[in-house]
Amino acid sequence: MENFVVAIDGPAGSGKSTIAKLLSKEFDLTYLDTGAMYRMVALYFLDNNIDFNNIVQIKKVLPLIEIDILDGKFILNGKDVSLEIRTPRVTEKVSFAAKIKEVREKLVDLQRKISFGKNVVLDGRDIGTVVFPDADLKIFLIASPEERARRRVKDYADKGMQEDYNEVLESIKERDYIDSHRDESPLKKAEDAIELDSSSMEIGETLEVLGKYIKEKKGE
Ligand code: CDP
């Protein structure tokens, strides 16, 4: 079989990463969380006082940012930042890093290299439109902003962080807006993607629907 690519795109908190992880186990696919890579770049900018609007400075530091993913851990210049990249401090800024053309070029290149020759599932905003326009299966996973905010507050609580629902909802709406209105690879459904609204679906249900599509595509 040629390498098989599943692309899952959609807004913040629609369940992409949960679903992608489960699908990767069920179908023996390598999972690549592309959002985590943008989060690592945002963290680097924050920690090194890089102005998100200063493109000259950004071009200079981009080659210094080394991203590795080892055993599901996110390593930034040799340091495990898996937990740090999920903090609100990074979440609030990540979309400002992700709209920069040079940042996207570096990360898309890395995403294609990591995926080369493998059977993969990737989740993000531009996987089906830009990174892998020829993906075997493209899913556009959506849910209402309110449901996504509820899920995100629960995610934070599970990690011991108490976050205010209304603040999370506002932050999600802001990120949706920036991600969908930027010039570079905006968040949008690929023409040939299957749209799925997970607002009132259990994870198991979503998984079952997507599993069927994968089996169909693989000819099983
Ligand atoms: O997990 P959550 O839905 O909150 O977001 P994420 O997947 O970790 O992505 C964080 C941010 O990275 C997004 O809000 C986008 O600004 C950016 N991103 C992107 O531009 N392109 C991707 N392929 C993945 C993420």
Coordinates of C-alpha atoms and ligand atoms in Angstrom, one line a residue:
M1 CA 0.0 0.0 0.0
E2 CA 1.2 3.5 -0.8
N3 CA 1.5 5.8 2.2
F4 CA -1.9 6.7 3.5
V5 CA -2.7 10.2 4.7
V6 CA -5.6 11.3 6.8
A7 CA -6.1 15.1 7.2
I8 CA -8.2 16.4 10.1
D9 CA -8.8 20.1 10.1
G10 CA -11.1 22.3 12.1
P11 CA -11.3 25.1 14.8
A12 CA -9.9 25.1 18.3
G13 CA -11.4 22.4 20.6
S14 CA -13.5 20.6 18.0
G15 CA -11.9 17.3 19.1
K16 CA -9.4 16.9 16.4
S17 CA -6.5 15.7 18.5
T18 CA -8.5 13.3 20.6
I19 CA -10.0 11.7 17.5
A20 CA -6.6 11.7 15.6
K21 CA -4.9 10.0 18.5
L22 CA -7.5 7.3 18.8
L23 CA -7.6 6.7 15.0
S24 CA -3.8 6.5 15.0
K25 CA -4.0 3.6 17.5
E26 CA -6.8 1.8 15.7
F27 CA -5.4 2.0 12.3
D28 CA -1.6 2.0 13.1
L29 CA -1.0 5.5 11.8
T30 CA 1.7 7.9 12.9
Y31 CA 0.0 10.9 14.6
L32 CA 1.3 14.4 14.0
D33 CA -0.2 17.2 16.1
T34 CA 0.7 20.2 13.9
G35 CA -0.8 22.7 16.3
A36 CA 1.8 21.7 18.9
M37 CA 4.5 22.8 16.4
Y38 CA 3.0 26.3 16.1
R39 CA 2.7 26.3 19.9
M40 CA 6.4 25.6 20.2
V41 CA 7.3 28.5 17.9
A42 CA 5.0 30.8 19.9
L43 CA 6.7 29.6 23.2
Y44 CA 10.1 30.3 21.7
F45 CA 9.0 33.9 20.7
L46 CA 7.6 34.5 24.2
D47 CA 10.6 33.1 26.1
N48 CA 13.1 35.1 24.0
N49 CA 11.1 38.4 23.9
I50 CA 10.6 38.2 20.1
D51 CA 8.2 40.8 18.8
F52 CA 5.5 38.9 16.9
N53 CA 5.3 41.8 14.5
N54 CA 9.0 42.1 13.8
I55 CA 9.5 40.1 10.7
V56 CA 13.2 40.9 10.4
Q57 CA 13.9 39.6 13.9
I58 CA 11.7 36.6 13.3
K59 CA 13.5 35.6 10.1
K60 CA 16.8 35.8 12.0
V61 CA 15.7 33.5 14.9
L62 CA 13.6 30.9 12.9
P63 CA 16.7 28.9 12.0
L64 CA 17.6 28.7 15.7
I65 CA 14.3 27.0 16.5
E66 CA 14.8 23.2 16.6
I67 CA 11.7 21.1 16.9
D68 CA 11.7 17.4 17.7
I69 CA 8.9 15.0 18.6
L70 CA 10.2 12.0 20.5
D71 CA 7.8 9.3 21.9
G72 CA 4.9 11.8 21.8
K73 CA 6.9 14.4 23.7
F74 CA 7.5 17.9 22.2
I75 CA 11.1 18.9 22.4
L76 CA 12.1 22.5 21.7
N77 CA 15.9 23.1 21.4
G78 CA 16.5 20.0 23.6
K79 CA 13.9 20.8 26.3
D80 CA 10.6 18.9 26.8
V81 CA 7.9 21.6 26.6
S82 CA 4.9 19.3 26.2
L83 CA 3.1 20.8 29.2
E84 CA 4.2 24.4 28.7
I85 CA 2.8 24.7 25.2
R86 CA -0.7 24.0 26.5
T87 CA -0.8 26.8 29.0
P88 CA -3.1 29.8 28.4
R89 CA 0.0 32.1 28.0
V90 CA 0.9 30.2 24.8
T91 CA -2.6 29.6 23.7
E92 CA -3.4 33.3 23.7
K93 CA -0.4 34.1 21.4
V94 CA -0.2 31.1 19.1
S95 CA -2.4 32.4 16.4
F96 CA -0.2 35.5 16.0
A97 CA 2.8 33.2 15.4
A98 CA 0.8 31.0 13.0
K99 CA -0.2 33.8 10.7
I100 CA 3.4 34.6 9.8
K101 CA 4.3 33.2 6.3
E102 CA 7.9 32.3 7.2
V103 CA 6.8 30.4 10.3
R104 CA 4.3 28.4 8.2
E105 CA 6.9 27.6 5.5
K106 CA 9.3 26.2 8.1
L107 CA 6.6 24.1 9.8
V108 CA 4.9 22.8 6.7
D109 CA 8.2 21.7 5.4
L110 CA 8.9 19.8 8.6
Q111 CA 5.4 18.3 8.6
R112 CA 6.0 16.9 5.2
K113 CA 9.4 15.5 6.1
I114 CA 8.1 13.8 9.2
S115 CA 5.3 12.2 7.3
F116 CA 7.3 11.1 4.3
G117 CA 6.8 7.5 3.4
K118 CA 4.6 6.8 6.5
N119 CA 0.9 6.1 7.0
V120 CA -0.2 9.2 8.9
V121 CA -3.0 11.2 10.5
L122 CA -2.3 14.9 10.9
D123 CA -4.5 17.5 12.6
G124 CA -4.4 21.2 12.1
R125 CA -6.0 24.0 10.2
D126 CA -4.4 23.7 6.7
I127 CA -3.6 20.0 6.3
G128 CA -6.2 19.2 3.7
T129 CA -5.8 22.5 1.9
V130 CA -2.1 23.1 1.9
V131 CA 0.1 20.5 3.6
F132 CA -1.5 17.4 1.9
P133 CA -3.9 18.6 -0.7
D134 CA -3.9 15.0 -2.1
A135 CA -4.6 13.3 1.3
D136 CA -6.6 10.1 1.0
L137 CA -9.2 11.2 3.5
K138 CA -10.0 14.8 4.6
I139 CA -12.2 15.5 7.6
F140 CA -13.4 19.0 8.6
L141 CA -14.4 18.6 12.3
I142 CA -16.5 21.4 13.8
A143 CA -18.6 22.1 16.9
S144 CA -20.3 25.1 18.4
P145 CA -18.0 27.6 20.1
E146 CA -19.9 27.0 23.4
E147 CA -19.3 23.3 23.3
R148 CA -15.7 23.7 22.4
A149 CA -15.2 26.1 25.3
R150 CA -16.8 23.6 27.7
R151 CA -14.4 20.9 26.5
R152 CA -11.4 23.2 26.8
V153 CA -12.3 24.2 30.4
K154 CA -12.6 20.5 31.2
D155 CA -9.2 19.8 29.5
Y156 CA -7.6 22.5 31.7
A157 CA -9.3 21.2 34.8
D158 CA -8.0 17.7 34.1
K159 CA -4.5 19.2 34.1
G160 CA -5.1 21.1 37.4
M161 CA -5.8 24.5 35.8
Q162 CA -8.9 26.5 36.7
E163 CA -9.9 28.6 33.8
D164 CA -13.0 30.8 33.5
Y165 CA -15.5 29.6 30.9
N166 CA -16.3 33.0 29.5
E167 CA -12.6 33.9 29.1
V168 CA -12.0 30.6 27.3
L169 CA -15.0 31.1 25.0
E170 CA -13.7 34.6 24.1
S171 CA -10.2 33.3 23.5
I172 CA -11.6 30.5 21.3
K173 CA -13.6 33.0 19.2
E174 CA -10.7 35.3 18.8
R175 CA -8.4 32.4 17.7
D176 CA -11.1 31.2 15.3
Y177 CA -11.3 34.7 13.8
I178 CA -7.6 35.1 13.4
D179 CA -7.1 31.6 12.0
S180 CA -9.9 32.0 9.4
H181 CA -9.1 35.5 8.3
R182 CA -5.3 35.4 7.9
D183 CA -3.7 35.7 4.4
E184 CA -1.6 32.6 4.8
S185 CA -3.4 29.3 4.6
P186 CA -6.5 30.3 6.5
L187 CA -8.7 27.8 8.3
K188 CA -11.2 26.6 5.8
K189 CA -12.8 23.4 4.6
A190 CA -11.1 21.8 1.7
E191 CA -13.6 21.3 -1.2
D192 CA -13.3 17.5 -1.0
A193 CA -13.4 17.3 2.8
I194 CA -16.1 15.6 4.8
E195 CA -17.7 18.0 7.3
L196 CA -18.7 16.5 10.6
D197 CA -20.3 18.4 13.5
S198 CA -19.3 16.8 16.8
S199 CA -21.3 19.2 19.0
S200 CA -23.7 16.5 20.2
M201 CA -21.7 13.5 19.3
E202 CA -19.8 11.3 21.8
I203 CA -16.2 10.6 21.0
G204 CA -17.0 6.9 20.4
E205 CA -19.6 7.9 17.9
T206 CA -17.3 10.3 16.0
L207 CA -14.6 7.6 16.0
E208 CA -17.0 5.1 14.5
V209 CA -18.1 7.4 11.7
L210 CA -14.5 8.3 10.8
G211 CA -13.3 4.7 11.1
K212 CA -15.9 3.7 8.5
Y213 CA -14.5 6.3 6.1
I214 CA -11.0 5.1 6.6
K215 CA -11.9 1.5 6.0
E216 CA -13.8 2.5 2.9
K217 CA -10.8 4.5 1.6
K218 CA -8.4 1.6 2.3
G219 CA -10.8 -0.7 0.5
E220 CA -11.3 -2.9 3.6
Ligands
CDP1 O1 -5.8 22.3 20.2 P1 -6.3 23.6 19.7 O2 -7.5 23.3 18.8 O3 -6.5 24.6 20.7 O4 -5.3 24.3 18.8 P2 -4.0 23.6 18.1 O5 -4.4 22.6 17.2 O6 -3.0 23.3 19.2 O7 -3.4 24.8 17.3 C1 -3.0 26.0 17.9 C2 -3.0 27.1 16.9 O8 -1.9 26.8 15.9 C3 -4.2 27.4 16.1 O9 -5.1 28.2 16.7 C4 -3.7 28.0 14.8 O10 -3.4 29.4 15.0 C5 -2.3 27.3 14.6 N1 -2.3 26.2 13.7 C6 -2.2 26.5 12.3 O11 -2.2 27.7 12.0 N2 -2.1 25.5 11.4 C7 -2.1 24.2 11.8 N3 -1.9 23.3 10.9 C8 -2.2 23.9 13.2 C9 -2.3 24.9 14.1

